[in-house]
XYZ file of N, CA and C in Angstrom:
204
model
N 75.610 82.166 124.271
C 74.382 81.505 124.682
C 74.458 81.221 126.182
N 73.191 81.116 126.821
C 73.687 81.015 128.571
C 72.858 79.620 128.842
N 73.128 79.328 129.984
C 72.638 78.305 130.769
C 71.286 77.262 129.876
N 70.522 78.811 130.521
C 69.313 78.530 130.052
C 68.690 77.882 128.664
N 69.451 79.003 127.700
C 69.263 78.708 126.473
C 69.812 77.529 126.089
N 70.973 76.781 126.596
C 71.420 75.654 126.194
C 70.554 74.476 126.961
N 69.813 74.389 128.131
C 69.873 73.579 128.664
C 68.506 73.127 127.657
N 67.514 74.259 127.085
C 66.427 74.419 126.487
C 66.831 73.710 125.377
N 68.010 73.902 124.677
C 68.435 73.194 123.333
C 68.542 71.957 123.280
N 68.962 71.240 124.653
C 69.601 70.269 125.167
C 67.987 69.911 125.046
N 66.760 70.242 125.847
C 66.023 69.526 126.226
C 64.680 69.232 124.672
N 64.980 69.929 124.270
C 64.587 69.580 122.830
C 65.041 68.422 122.175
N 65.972 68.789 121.853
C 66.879 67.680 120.822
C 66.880 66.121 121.678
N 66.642 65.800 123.344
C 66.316 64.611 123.881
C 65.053 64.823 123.585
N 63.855 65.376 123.603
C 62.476 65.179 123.592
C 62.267 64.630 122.173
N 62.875 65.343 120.919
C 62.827 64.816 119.251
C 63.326 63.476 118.893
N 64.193 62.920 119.622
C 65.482 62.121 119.599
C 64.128 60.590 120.134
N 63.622 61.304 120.897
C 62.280 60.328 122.067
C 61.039 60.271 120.938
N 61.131 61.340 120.139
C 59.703 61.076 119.479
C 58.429 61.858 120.066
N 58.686 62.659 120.906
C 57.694 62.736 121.899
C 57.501 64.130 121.805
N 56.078 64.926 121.545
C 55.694 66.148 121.554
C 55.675 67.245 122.839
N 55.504 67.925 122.655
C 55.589 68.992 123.910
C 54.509 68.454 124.859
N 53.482 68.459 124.362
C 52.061 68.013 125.330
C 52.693 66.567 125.459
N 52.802 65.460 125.162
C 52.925 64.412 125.646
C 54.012 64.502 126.569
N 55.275 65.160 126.612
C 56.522 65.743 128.129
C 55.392 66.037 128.740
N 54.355 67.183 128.540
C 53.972 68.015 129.585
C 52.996 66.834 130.235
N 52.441 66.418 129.835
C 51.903 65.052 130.454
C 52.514 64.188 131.234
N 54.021 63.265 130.394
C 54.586 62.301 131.156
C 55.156 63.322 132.839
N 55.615 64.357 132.545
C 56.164 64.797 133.633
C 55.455 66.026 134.274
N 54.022 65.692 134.592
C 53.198 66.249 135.339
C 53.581 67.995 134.965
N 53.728 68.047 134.049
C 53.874 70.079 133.897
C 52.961 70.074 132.800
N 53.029 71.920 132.688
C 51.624 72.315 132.137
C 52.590 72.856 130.239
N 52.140 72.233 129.020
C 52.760 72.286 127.697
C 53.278 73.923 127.721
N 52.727 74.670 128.201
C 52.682 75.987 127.527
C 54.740 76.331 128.416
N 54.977 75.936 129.955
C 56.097 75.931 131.013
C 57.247 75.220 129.803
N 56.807 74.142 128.932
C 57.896 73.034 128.591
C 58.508 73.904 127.844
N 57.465 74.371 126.748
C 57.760 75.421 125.498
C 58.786 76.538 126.269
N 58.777 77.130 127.436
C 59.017 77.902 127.690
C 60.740 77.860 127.940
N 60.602 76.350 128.663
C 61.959 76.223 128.689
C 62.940 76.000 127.519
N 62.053 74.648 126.933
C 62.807 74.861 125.448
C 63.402 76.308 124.677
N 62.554 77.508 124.993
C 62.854 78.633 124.446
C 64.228 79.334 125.328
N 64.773 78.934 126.401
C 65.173 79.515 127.636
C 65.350 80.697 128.121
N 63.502 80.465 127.645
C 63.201 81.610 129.042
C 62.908 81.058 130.487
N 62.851 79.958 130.694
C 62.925 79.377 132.349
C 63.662 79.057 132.718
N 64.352 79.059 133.952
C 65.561 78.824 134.866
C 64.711 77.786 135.926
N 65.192 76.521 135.459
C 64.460 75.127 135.870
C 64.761 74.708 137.092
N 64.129 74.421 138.245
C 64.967 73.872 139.306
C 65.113 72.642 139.522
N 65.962 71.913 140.297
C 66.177 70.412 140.044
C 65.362 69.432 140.157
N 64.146 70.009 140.836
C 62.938 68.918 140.524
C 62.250 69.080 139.371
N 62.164 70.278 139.040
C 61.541 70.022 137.261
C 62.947 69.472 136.737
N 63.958 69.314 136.868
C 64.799 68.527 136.120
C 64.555 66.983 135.946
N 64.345 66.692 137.272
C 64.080 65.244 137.625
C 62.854 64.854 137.066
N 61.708 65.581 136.873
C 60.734 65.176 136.421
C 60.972 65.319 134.819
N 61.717 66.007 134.416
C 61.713 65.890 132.884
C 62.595 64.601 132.883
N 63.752 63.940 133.606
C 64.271 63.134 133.251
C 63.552 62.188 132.974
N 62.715 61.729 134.423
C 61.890 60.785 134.672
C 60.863 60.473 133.038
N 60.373 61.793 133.103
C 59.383 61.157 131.771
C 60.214 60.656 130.466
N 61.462 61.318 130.277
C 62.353 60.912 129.338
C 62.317 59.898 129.214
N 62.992 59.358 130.526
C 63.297 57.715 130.438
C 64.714 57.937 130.575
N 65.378 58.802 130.786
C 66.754 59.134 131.004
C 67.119 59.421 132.456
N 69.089 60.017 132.266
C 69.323 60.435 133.579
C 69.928 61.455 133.570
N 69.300 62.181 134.459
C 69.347 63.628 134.994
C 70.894 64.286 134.029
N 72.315 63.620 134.156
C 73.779 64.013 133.672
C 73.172 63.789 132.236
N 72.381 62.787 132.001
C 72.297 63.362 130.153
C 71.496 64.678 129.686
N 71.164 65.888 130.863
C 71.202 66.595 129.745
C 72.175 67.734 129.992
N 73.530 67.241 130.098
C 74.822 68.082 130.322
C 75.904 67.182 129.601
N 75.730 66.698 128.655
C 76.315 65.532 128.317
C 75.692 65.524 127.219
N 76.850 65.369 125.610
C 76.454 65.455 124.701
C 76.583 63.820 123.844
């Protein structure tokens, strides 16, 4: 599995864990639902400000999603 695909696994299982649907991420952290899905799937290679903004809407920090 690579990067991608894990970081996508990673960012699922915090979004389920939150309660929180794809459209409501794509909302809290200003991105568009169809990009979130995308990563979850890892097909996107995220850069550290969409990181930060997914943290942000989380409610988390950035090392939790490299950190199990």
């Amino acid at each position: 599995m690579d990067i991608k695909q894990e970081f996508g696994n990673r960012l699922t299982q915090l979004r389920k864990e939150k309660k929180i649907s794809q459209e409501k991420l794509a909302e809290l952290s200003e991105l568009n639902r169809p990009y979130i899905s995308a990563i979850e799937q890892g097909k996107r290679n995220v850069s550290l400000e969409v990181i930060e903004k997914l943290a942000q809407a989380l409610e988390i920090s950035i090392k939790d999603f490299f950190e199990e």
